[in-house]
mmCIF file of C-alpha atoms and ligand atoms in Angstrom:
data_model
loop_
_atom_site.group_PDB
_atom_site.id
_atom_site.type_symbol
_atom_site.label_atom_id
_atom_site.label_comp_id
_atom_site.label_asym_id
_atom_site.label_seq_id
_atom_site.Cartn_x
_atom_site.Cartn_y
_atom_site.Cartn_z
ATOM 1 C CA MET U 118 22.988 1.370 -39.234
ATOM 2 C CA LEU U 119 19.785 0.648 -41.095
ATOM 3 C CA MET U 120 20.546 -3.077 -41.029
ATOM 4 C CA PHE U 121 20.959 -2.863 -37.283
ATOM 5 C CA PHE U 122 17.572 -1.259 -36.779
ATOM 6 C CA LEU U 123 15.833 -3.781 -39.027
ATOM 7 C CA SER U 124 17.163 -6.772 -37.161
ATOM 8 C CA ALA U 125 17.085 -5.273 -33.685
ATOM 9 C CA CYS U 126 13.552 -6.401 -32.953
ATOM 10 C CA HIS U 127 14.272 -10.136 -33.440
ATOM 11 C CA SER U 128 15.288 -11.389 -30.039
ATOM 12 C CA ASP U 129 14.219 -13.765 -27.333
ATOM 13 C CA GLU U 130 12.937 -10.981 -25.139
ATOM 14 C CA LEU U 131 9.410 -10.792 -23.818
ATOM 15 C CA ILE U 132 7.394 -7.806 -24.904
ATOM 16 C CA GLU U 133 5.103 -6.721 -22.112
ATOM 17 C CA GLU U 134 2.581 -3.981 -21.331
ATOM 18 C CA ARG U 135 0.703 -3.282 -18.120
ATOM 19 C CA SER U 136 -2.512 -1.473 -17.416
ATOM 20 C CA PHE U 137 -4.746 -1.018 -14.377
ATOM 21 C CA LEU U 138 -8.082 -2.603 -15.309
ATOM 22 C CA MET U 139 -10.956 -4.417 -13.605
ATOM 23 C CA GLY U 140 -9.656 -3.242 -10.236
ATOM 24 C CA THR U 141 -6.293 -4.932 -10.680
ATOM 25 C CA MET U 142 -2.960 -4.751 -12.489
ATOM 26 C CA VAL U 143 -3.176 -6.516 -15.824
ATOM 27 C CA SER U 144 -0.155 -7.521 -17.849
ATOM 28 C CA VAL U 145 0.046 -8.911 -21.356
ATOM 29 C CA SER U 146 3.337 -10.628 -22.213
ATOM 30 C CA VAL U 147 4.222 -11.886 -25.672
ATOM 31 C CA ALA U 148 7.060 -14.217 -26.702
ATOM 32 C CA GLU U 149 7.365 -13.956 -30.488
ATOM 33 C CA SER U 150 10.852 -13.767 -31.958
ATOM 34 C CA GLU U 151 9.662 -13.597 -35.577
ATOM 35 C CA LYS U 152 7.395 -10.578 -35.216
ATOM 36 C CA SER U 153 8.374 -6.930 -35.204
ATOM 37 C CA SER U 154 8.013 -5.249 -31.840
ATOM 38 C CA SER U 155 5.624 -2.695 -33.346
ATOM 39 C CA ASP U 156 3.285 -5.489 -34.515
ATOM 40 C CA VAL U 157 3.444 -7.080 -31.076
ATOM 41 C CA HIS U 158 2.711 -3.772 -29.318
ATOM 42 C CA LEU U 159 -0.241 -3.236 -31.647
ATOM 43 C CA ALA U 160 -1.622 -6.660 -30.727
ATOM 44 C CA ILE U 161 -1.081 -6.055 -27.004
ATOM 45 C CA LYS U 162 -2.815 -2.677 -27.168
ATOM 46 C CA ALA U 163 -5.783 -4.245 -28.952
ATOM 47 C CA SER U 164 -6.037 -6.958 -26.275
ATOM 48 C CA ILE U 165 -5.935 -4.381 -23.479
ATOM 49 C CA GLN U 166 -8.618 -2.349 -25.260
ATOM 50 C CA GLU U 167 -10.735 -5.474 -25.529
ATOM 51 C CA MET U 168 -10.498 -6.046 -21.757
ATOM 52 C CA GLN U 169 -11.480 -2.412 -21.191
ATOM 53 C CA ARG U 170 -14.479 -2.910 -23.450
ATOM 54 C CA VAL U 171 -15.525 -6.086 -21.593
ATOM 55 C CA GLU U 172 -15.189 -4.282 -18.249
ATOM 56 C CA GLY U 173 -17.534 -1.581 -19.553
ATOM 57 C CA VAL U 174 -20.109 -4.132 -20.690
ATOM 58 C CA PHE U 175 -20.190 -6.090 -17.393
ATOM 59 C CA SER U 176 -19.437 -3.557 -14.656
ATOM 60 C CA THR U 177 -22.325 -2.867 -12.286
ATOM 61 C CA GLN U 178 -20.942 0.641 -11.739
ATOM 62 C CA LEU U 179 -21.254 1.879 -15.317
ATOM 63 C CA GLU U 180 -24.195 2.720 -17.539
ATOM 64 C CA ASN U 181 -24.798 -0.504 -19.402
ATOM 65 C CA SER U 182 -27.403 -3.255 -19.784
ATOM 66 C CA VAL U 183 -26.387 -4.873 -16.465
ATOM 67 C CA GLN U 184 -27.084 -1.668 -14.588
ATOM 68 C CA ALA U 185 -30.341 -1.122 -16.507
ATOM 69 C CA PHE U 186 -31.441 -4.631 -15.555
ATOM 70 C CA ASN U 187 -30.549 -4.143 -11.898
ATOM 71 C CA GLN U 188 -32.605 -0.944 -11.828
ATOM 72 C CA SER U 189 -35.522 -2.240 -13.909
ATOM 73 C CA ASP U 190 -39.063 -2.762 -12.672
ATOM 74 C CA VAL U 191 -39.721 -6.287 -11.479
ATOM 75 C CA ASN U 192 -41.640 -8.640 -13.786
ATOM 76 C CA GLN U 193 -40.713 -6.525 -16.820
ATOM 77 C CA TRP U 194 -38.739 -8.085 -19.664
ATOM 78 C CA GLN U 195 -35.421 -6.335 -20.046
ATOM 79 C CA THR U 196 -33.026 -6.766 -22.978
ATOM 80 C CA LEU U 197 -29.451 -7.550 -22.013
ATOM 81 C CA ASP U 198 -26.482 -6.966 -24.262
ATOM 82 C CA PRO U 199 -26.145 -10.301 -26.176
ATOM 83 C CA GLU U 200 -22.685 -10.815 -24.696
ATOM 84 C CA VAL U 201 -24.075 -10.302 -21.181
ATOM 85 C CA SER U 202 -26.973 -12.633 -21.907
ATOM 86 C CA ASP U 203 -24.597 -15.362 -23.146
ATOM 87 C CA LEU U 204 -22.331 -15.086 -20.097
ATOM 88 C CA LEU U 205 -25.368 -15.073 -17.798
ATOM 89 C CA VAL U 206 -26.468 -18.385 -19.358
ATOM 90 C CA GLN U 207 -23.036 -19.847 -18.548
ATOM 91 C CA ALA U 208 -23.111 -18.331 -15.054
ATOM 92 C CA VAL U 209 -26.559 -19.763 -14.303
ATOM 93 C CA ARG U 210 -25.324 -23.167 -15.486
ATOM 94 C CA VAL U 211 -22.419 -23.076 -13.005
ATOM 95 C CA MET U 212 -24.814 -21.849 -10.307
ATOM 96 C CA ASN U 213 -27.025 -24.899 -10.874
ATOM 97 C CA GLN U 214 -24.038 -27.267 -11.058
ATOM 98 C CA THR U 215 -22.708 -25.990 -7.717
ATOM 99 C CA HIS U 216 -25.942 -25.840 -5.699
ATOM 100 C CA GLN U 217 -25.722 -22.029 -5.711
ATOM 101 C CA ALA U 218 -22.207 -21.877 -4.212
ATOM 102 C CA PHE U 219 -21.514 -19.753 -7.289
ATOM 103 C CA HIS U 220 -24.333 -17.232 -7.543
ATOM 104 C CA PRO U 221 -24.288 -14.471 -10.198
ATOM 105 C CA MET U 222 -27.287 -12.602 -8.702
ATOM 106 C CA LEU U 223 -25.933 -11.714 -5.271
ATOM 107 C CA GLY U 224 -25.343 -8.004 -5.954
ATOM 108 C CA GLN U 225 -27.602 -6.951 -3.100
ATOM 109 C CA LEU U 226 -25.808 -9.162 -0.567
ATOM 110 C CA LYS U 227 -22.519 -7.670 -1.737
ATOM 111 C CA GLU U 228 -23.916 -4.181 -1.131
ATOM 112 C CA MET U 229 -25.144 -5.169 2.316
ATOM 113 C CA TRP U 230 -21.615 -6.259 3.211
ATOM 114 C CA ASN U 231 -19.894 -3.407 1.385
ATOM 115 C CA PHE U 232 -16.204 -4.143 0.954
ATOM 116 C CA GLN U 233 -15.329 -0.622 -0.130
ATOM 117 C CA PRO U 234 -12.493 0.830 1.947
ATOM 118 C CA ASP U 235 -13.723 2.995 4.859
ATOM 119 C CA ALA U 236 -17.286 1.684 4.639
ATOM 120 C CA HIS U 237 -16.942 -1.693 6.325
ATOM 121 C CA LYS U 238 -19.934 -3.036 8.122
ATOM 122 C CA VAL U 239 -21.382 -6.346 9.198
ATOM 123 C CA PRO U 240 -25.065 -6.509 8.284
ATOM 124 C CA LEU U 241 -27.687 -7.377 10.877
ATOM 125 C CA ASP U 242 -28.580 -11.079 11.085
ATOM 126 C CA THR U 243 -32.259 -10.213 10.658
ATOM 127 C CA ASP U 244 -31.482 -8.375 7.396
ATOM 128 C CA ILE U 245 -29.437 -11.341 6.160
ATOM 129 C CA LEU U 246 -32.252 -13.781 6.964
ATOM 130 C CA GLN U 247 -34.773 -11.616 5.185
ATOM 131 C CA TYR U 248 -32.454 -11.341 2.178
ATOM 132 C CA MET U 249 -31.977 -15.116 1.988
ATOM 133 C CA GLN U 250 -35.724 -15.742 2.174
ATOM 134 C CA SER U 251 -36.421 -13.230 -0.629
ATOM 135 C CA LEU U 252 -33.654 -14.677 -2.822
ATOM 136 C CA GLN U 253 -34.976 -18.190 -2.341
ATOM 137 C CA ASP U 254 -38.452 -17.173 -3.443
ATOM 138 C CA ALA U 255 -37.244 -15.085 -6.414
ATOM 139 C CA HIS U 256 -37.152 -16.246 -10.042
ATOM 140 C CA LEU U 257 -35.162 -15.223 -13.080
ATOM 141 C CA GLU U 258 -36.601 -15.992 -16.534
ATOM 142 C CA GLN U 259 -35.080 -15.854 -19.988
ATOM 143 C CA LYS U 260 -36.521 -15.367 -23.486
ATOM 144 C CA GLY U 261 -33.570 -15.029 -25.885
ATOM 145 C CA THR U 262 -31.639 -11.972 -24.790
ATOM 146 C CA GLN U 263 -34.589 -10.781 -22.715
ATOM 147 C CA TRP U 264 -34.594 -11.466 -19.005
ATOM 148 C CA ARG U 265 -36.950 -10.645 -16.164
ATOM 149 C CA ARG U 266 -36.801 -11.002 -12.407
ATOM 150 C CA SER U 267 -39.670 -11.536 -10.020
ATOM 151 C CA ASP U 268 -38.039 -9.571 -7.214
ATOM 152 C CA ALA U 269 -35.581 -6.670 -6.947
ATOM 153 C CA VAL U 270 -33.511 -8.870 -4.612
ATOM 154 C CA ILE U 271 -32.050 -10.335 -7.829
ATOM 155 C CA GLN U 272 -29.116 -8.093 -8.721
ATOM 156 C CA LEU U 273 -26.703 -9.335 -11.370
ATOM 157 C CA ASP U 274 -23.047 -9.346 -10.380
ATOM 158 C CA PHE U 275 -20.420 -10.735 -12.749
ATOM 159 C CA GLY U 276 -17.531 -10.092 -10.356
ATOM 160 C CA ALA U 277 -16.602 -13.777 -10.124
ATOM 161 C CA ILE U 278 -16.670 -14.576 -13.843
ATOM 162 C CA ALA U 279 -16.205 -11.426 -15.976
ATOM 163 C CA LYS U 280 -12.473 -11.149 -15.333
ATOM 164 C CA GLY U 281 -11.976 -14.657 -16.690
ATOM 165 C CA TYR U 282 -14.160 -13.827 -19.655
ATOM 166 C CA ALA U 283 -12.140 -10.658 -20.316
ATOM 167 C CA ILE U 284 -8.924 -12.717 -20.226
ATOM 168 C CA ASP U 285 -10.383 -15.141 -22.773
ATOM 169 C CA ARG U 286 -11.360 -12.263 -25.068
ATOM 170 C CA ALA U 287 -7.874 -10.745 -24.700
ATOM 171 C CA ILE U 288 -6.247 -14.039 -25.748
ATOM 172 C CA GLU U 289 -8.618 -14.297 -28.711
ATOM 173 C CA THR U 290 -7.653 -10.760 -29.725
ATOM 174 C CA LEU U 291 -3.947 -11.643 -29.573
ATOM 175 C CA GLN U 292 -4.584 -14.748 -31.677
ATOM 176 C CA ASN U 293 -6.486 -12.673 -34.241
ATOM 177 C CA HIS U 294 -3.310 -10.604 -34.511
ATOM 178 C CA GLY U 295 -1.250 -13.720 -35.241
ATOM 179 C CA ILE U 296 0.192 -14.119 -31.735
ATOM 180 C CA ALA U 297 0.618 -17.759 -30.668
ATOM 181 C CA ASN U 298 2.816 -17.384 -27.559
ATOM 182 C CA ALA U 299 1.578 -15.130 -24.790
ATOM 183 C CA VAL U 300 0.324 -14.755 -21.220
ATOM 184 C CA VAL U 301 -2.489 -12.506 -20.043
ATOM 185 C CA ASN U 302 -2.267 -11.997 -16.286
ATOM 186 C CA ALA U 303 -4.995 -10.077 -14.456
ATOM 187 C CA GLY U 304 -3.875 -9.880 -10.836
ATOM 188 C CA GLY U 305 -2.777 -13.529 -10.780
ATOM 189 C CA ASP U 306 -5.641 -14.830 -12.929
ATOM 190 C CA ILE U 307 -3.979 -16.124 -16.056
ATOM 191 C CA ARG U 308 -4.450 -17.623 -19.472
ATOM 192 C CA LEU U 309 -1.404 -18.691 -21.435
ATOM 193 C CA ILE U 310 -0.922 -19.847 -25.008
ATOM 194 C CA GLY U 311 2.146 -21.455 -26.559
ATOM 195 C CA GLN U 312 5.423 -21.181 -24.728
ATOM 196 C CA ARG U 313 8.077 -18.751 -23.573
ATOM 197 C CA PHE U 314 10.461 -19.173 -26.498
ATOM 198 C CA GLU U 315 11.905 -22.687 -26.028
ATOM 199 C CA ARG U 316 10.678 -22.998 -22.449
ATOM 200 C CA ALA U 317 7.434 -23.412 -20.521
ATOM 201 C CA TRP U 318 5.839 -20.428 -18.806
ATOM 202 C CA ARG U 319 6.641 -20.437 -15.098
ATOM 203 C CA ILE U 320 3.599 -19.450 -13.063
ATOM 204 C CA GLY U 321 3.568 -18.800 -9.308
ATOM 205 C CA ILE U 322 0.523 -19.173 -7.059
ATOM 206 C CA LYS U 323 0.203 -16.610 -4.298
ATOM 207 C CA HIS U 324 0.448 -17.763 -0.709
ATOM 208 C CA PRO U 325 -2.896 -16.941 0.951
ATOM 209 C CA ARG U 326 -1.313 -15.874 4.244
ATOM 210 C CA LYS U 327 2.246 -14.786 3.394
ATOM 211 C CA ALA U 328 2.063 -11.670 1.244
ATOM 212 C CA ASP U 329 4.682 -11.557 -1.521
ATOM 213 C CA GLN U 330 5.416 -15.261 -1.137
ATOM 214 C CA VAL U 331 4.271 -18.046 -3.389
ATOM 215 C CA LEU U 332 2.606 -21.251 -2.292
ATOM 216 C CA GLY U 333 4.190 -23.036 -5.213
ATOM 217 C CA TRP U 334 4.718 -22.817 -8.929
ATOM 218 C CA MET U 335 4.078 -24.632 -12.180
ATOM 219 C CA ALA U 336 5.733 -24.854 -15.554
ATOM 220 C CA LEU U 337 2.942 -24.690 -18.126
ATOM 221 C CA LYS U 338 2.724 -24.730 -21.912
ATOM 222 C CA GLY U 339 -0.121 -24.627 -24.359
ATOM 223 C CA ASP U 340 -3.591 -23.288 -23.981
ATOM 224 C CA LEU U 341 -4.442 -23.247 -20.281
ATOM 225 C CA SER U 342 -6.027 -20.951 -17.730
ATOM 226 C CA LEU U 343 -5.214 -20.673 -14.054
ATOM 227 C CA VAL U 344 -7.465 -18.647 -11.766
ATOM 228 C CA THR U 345 -7.308 -18.181 -7.994
ATOM 229 C CA SER U 346 -9.981 -17.035 -5.549
ATOM 230 C CA GLY U 347 -8.706 -16.024 -2.136
ATOM 231 C CA ASP U 348 -10.001 -14.565 1.115
ATOM 232 C CA TYR U 349 -6.948 -12.285 1.221
ATOM 233 C CA GLU U 350 -7.885 -10.256 -1.852
ATOM 234 C CA ARG U 351 -10.498 -7.946 -0.370
ATOM 235 C CA PHE U 352 -11.297 -8.185 3.320
ATOM 236 C CA PHE U 353 -11.608 -6.358 6.584
ATOM 237 C CA LEU U 354 -10.928 -7.506 10.133
ATOM 238 C CA ILE U 355 -13.166 -6.866 13.131
ATOM 239 C CA ALA U 356 -12.001 -8.319 16.455
ATOM 240 C CA GLU U 357 -9.515 -10.447 14.487
ATOM 241 C CA LYS U 358 -12.312 -12.020 12.473
ATOM 242 C CA ARG U 359 -11.836 -11.878 8.737
ATOM 243 C CA TYR U 360 -14.753 -10.725 6.586
ATOM 244 C CA HIS U 361 -13.948 -11.094 2.912
ATOM 245 C CA HIS U 362 -15.552 -10.569 -0.479
ATOM 246 C CA ILE U 363 -16.504 -14.134 -1.453
ATOM 247 C CA LEU U 364 -19.986 -14.660 -0.120
ATOM 248 C CA ASP U 365 -22.085 -17.737 0.452
ATOM 249 C CA VAL U 366 -25.745 -17.017 -0.341
ATOM 250 C CA ARG U 367 -26.656 -20.150 1.598
ATOM 251 C CA THR U 368 -25.515 -18.509 4.861
ATOM 252 C CA GLY U 369 -25.487 -14.837 3.882
ATOM 253 C CA TYR U 370 -21.916 -14.616 5.241
ATOM 254 C CA PRO U 371 -18.456 -14.706 3.688
ATOM 255 C CA ALA U 372 -17.578 -18.310 2.856
ATOM 256 C CA THR U 373 -15.647 -19.980 5.655
ATOM 257 C CA GLN U 374 -14.213 -23.173 4.165
ATOM 258 C CA SER U 375 -11.116 -21.996 2.297
ATOM 259 C CA GLN U 376 -8.183 -19.593 2.305
ATOM 260 C CA SER U 377 -7.683 -19.942 -1.430
ATOM 261 C CA VAL U 378 -8.659 -22.091 -4.393
ATOM 262 C CA THR U 379 -6.780 -22.293 -7.679
ATOM 263 C CA VAL U 380 -8.426 -23.828 -10.725
ATOM 264 C CA ILE U 381 -6.866 -24.852 -14.030
ATOM 265 C CA ALA U 382 -9.145 -25.175 -17.054
ATOM 266 C CA THR U 383 -8.883 -24.605 -20.779
ATOM 267 C CA ASN U 384 -10.747 -21.328 -20.628
ATOM 268 C CA ALA U 385 -10.480 -18.579 -18.050
ATOM 269 C CA THR U 386 -14.240 -17.929 -17.918
ATOM 270 C CA LEU U 387 -14.922 -21.373 -16.463
ATOM 271 C CA ALA U 388 -11.768 -21.361 -14.340
ATOM 272 C CA ASP U 389 -12.931 -18.067 -12.806
ATOM 273 C CA ALA U 390 -16.485 -19.228 -12.065
ATOM 274 C CA TRP U 391 -15.319 -22.570 -10.683
ATOM 275 C CA SER U 392 -12.542 -21.134 -8.520
ATOM 276 C CA THR U 393 -15.169 -19.038 -6.748
ATOM 277 C CA ALA U 394 -17.587 -21.984 -6.549
ATOM 278 C CA LEU U 395 -14.975 -24.385 -5.116
ATOM 279 C CA PHE U 396 -13.816 -21.684 -2.710
ATOM 280 C CA VAL U 397 -17.344 -21.521 -1.290
ATOM 281 C CA LEU U 398 -17.880 -25.296 -1.351
ATOM 282 C CA GLY U 399 -14.506 -26.050 0.180
ATOM 283 C CA PHE U 400 -12.943 -29.473 0.393
ATOM 284 C CA LYS U 401 -15.962 -30.814 2.289
ATOM 285 C CA GLY U 402 -18.353 -29.707 -0.436
ATOM 286 C CA LEU U 403 -16.402 -31.262 -3.311
ATOM 287 C CA LYS U 404 -18.247 -34.555 -3.158
ATOM 288 C CA SER U 405 -21.605 -32.861 -3.608
ATOM 289 C CA VAL U 406 -20.804 -31.518 -7.099
ATOM 290 C CA HIS U 407 -19.857 -32.948 -10.453
ATOM 291 C CA ILE U 408 -16.634 -31.149 -11.403
ATOM 292 C CA PRO U 409 -16.061 -30.881 -15.186
ATOM 293 C CA ALA U 410 -13.528 -33.493 -16.363
ATOM 294 C CA ASP U 411 -11.016 -31.014 -17.801
ATOM 295 C CA LEU U 412 -10.794 -29.003 -14.595
ATOM 296 C CA ASP U 413 -8.042 -29.290 -11.961
ATOM 297 C CA TYR U 414 -7.977 -27.698 -8.538
ATOM 298 C CA LEU U 415 -5.854 -26.841 -5.543
ATOM 299 C CA ILE U 416 -7.808 -26.065 -2.396
ATOM 300 C CA VAL U 417 -6.178 -24.502 0.672
ATOM 301 C CA ASP U 418 -8.571 -24.961 3.572
ATOM 302 C CA GLN U 419 -9.005 -22.676 6.606
ATOM 303 C CA GLN U 420 -6.194 -24.518 8.430
ATOM 304 C CA GLY U 421 -3.849 -24.071 5.469
ATOM 305 C CA LYS U 422 -4.054 -27.735 4.397
ATOM 306 C CA LYS U 423 -3.743 -28.325 0.641
ATOM 307 C CA THR U 424 -5.893 -30.733 -1.378
ATOM 308 C CA MET U 425 -5.206 -31.208 -5.088
ATOM 309 C CA SER U 426 -6.835 -33.044 -7.967
ATOM 310 C CA LEU U 427 -4.611 -35.690 -9.598
ATOM 311 C CA GLY U 428 -3.847 -33.461 -12.582
ATOM 312 C CA MET U 429 -2.844 -30.608 -10.264
ATOM 313 C CA GLN U 430 -0.539 -32.883 -8.256
ATOM 314 C CA LYS U 431 1.396 -33.594 -11.438
ATOM 315 C CA LEU U 432 1.855 -29.903 -12.213
ATOM 316 C CA PHE U 433 2.353 -28.306 -8.803
ATOM 317 C CA HIS U 434 5.797 -27.745 -7.274
ATOM 318 C CA SER U 435 6.012 -26.626 -3.657
ATOM 319 C CA GLN U 436 8.015 -23.561 -2.910
HETATM 320 P P1 LIG G 740 -13.500 -14.081 -7.393
HETATM 321 O O1 LIG G 740 -12.376 -13.222 -6.946
HETATM 322 O O2 LIG G 740 -13.434 -14.487 -8.825
HETATM 323 O O3 LIG G 740 -13.722 -15.271 -6.510
HETATM 324 O O4 LIG G 740 -14.825 -13.200 -7.354
HETATM 325 C C1 LIG G 740 -15.235 -12.467 -6.221
HETATM 326 C C2 LIG G 740 -16.248 -11.431 -6.642
HETATM 327 O O5 LIG G 740 -17.388 -12.113 -7.192
HETATM 328 C C3 LIG G 740 -16.793 -10.616 -5.493
HETATM 329 O O6 LIG G 740 -16.124 -9.373 -5.404
HETATM 330 C C4 LIG G 740 -18.259 -10.432 -5.845
HETATM 331 O O7 LIG G 740 -18.430 -9.383 -6.783
HETATM 332 C C5 LIG G 740 -18.586 -11.715 -6.559
HETATM 333 N N1 LIG G 740 -18.971 -12.821 -5.684
HETATM 334 C C6 LIG G 740 -18.744 -12.990 -4.353
HETATM 335 N N2 LIG G 740 -19.187 -14.176 -3.925
HETATM 336 C C7 LIG G 740 -19.702 -14.810 -5.008
HETATM 337 C C8 LIG G 740 -20.330 -16.075 -5.215
HETATM 338 N N3 LIG G 740 -20.514 -16.955 -4.221
HETATM 339 N N4 LIG G 740 -20.743 -16.369 -6.470
HETATM 340 C C9 LIG G 740 -20.582 -15.507 -7.488
HETATM 341 N N5 LIG G 740 -20.023 -14.296 -7.351
HETATM 342 C C10 LIG G 740 -19.574 -13.950 -6.131
HETATM 343 MG MG1 LIG G 741 -13.997 -16.238 -9.832
#
């Protein structure tokens, strides 16, 4: 009997745990036949805890340095958590690379639109115009981990990048526990390492208009991230018009170019930021930006037409 129990944990079965985090269902799946299931569960729990910690550090709804900054007096230096400061540097870089299609300071515009259930509203055009003028004139300055804003219109919002960052930290936590084969999946945003025993990981991409159907799938191995931004994730309809949560600060309205954009990159932080940026830019806006060389994309435009980078074409299989 004892022998049986000792060897029972060595099998080609995935070990998986789920938790509701960052507003979505997160799963951590590990494929390690040489490790005991208790060691694997320990590693998974640590990675989930790490994502919870990251959520606490970046959420605008919790007492943290992001909230303190957003409530601070204008023109006053404010110290951000070093982790927040570092991610803000990366976020500002993507903002500049994408002509503000990705914009990590649009918290106030998000509040004006309010995508909370039961509180839907379309802001007045005059309010949107005033907002855009104020944002254009506003400045953000950095001195180490200290930051200051010239106008309260600047409200930090890490909603389009922090989930990717949390996924990266979760993978790092698994690796620190000796795990080399795993997938972290936060509501379809994924980073994978290694393989699923002798096989590749099979990853589906959600169809932007057919719930519970996939647009296609890929067989992936190694260290890769795959993140999707879609207009179907959080939206409301008024007179059949779709108002969704990915906003374009250059118009003040939800972005209109795409139904969904999937990005593959080595880390989930960049994949997350760029999936949002390319969603806003759309196929037409691609030419105006320099896309990092190691990044691949699949854009589904408003008509449902797909455009893929060369690398994506090699990986993508239609349904
Ligand atoms: P994602 O699902 O990664 O595309 O991120 C969407 C979330 O990021 C929204 O819920 C907002 O919190 C925030 N957001 C919306 N539009 C933008 C944008 N253009 N740039 C940066 N963050 C945005
Ligand atoms: Mg994103």
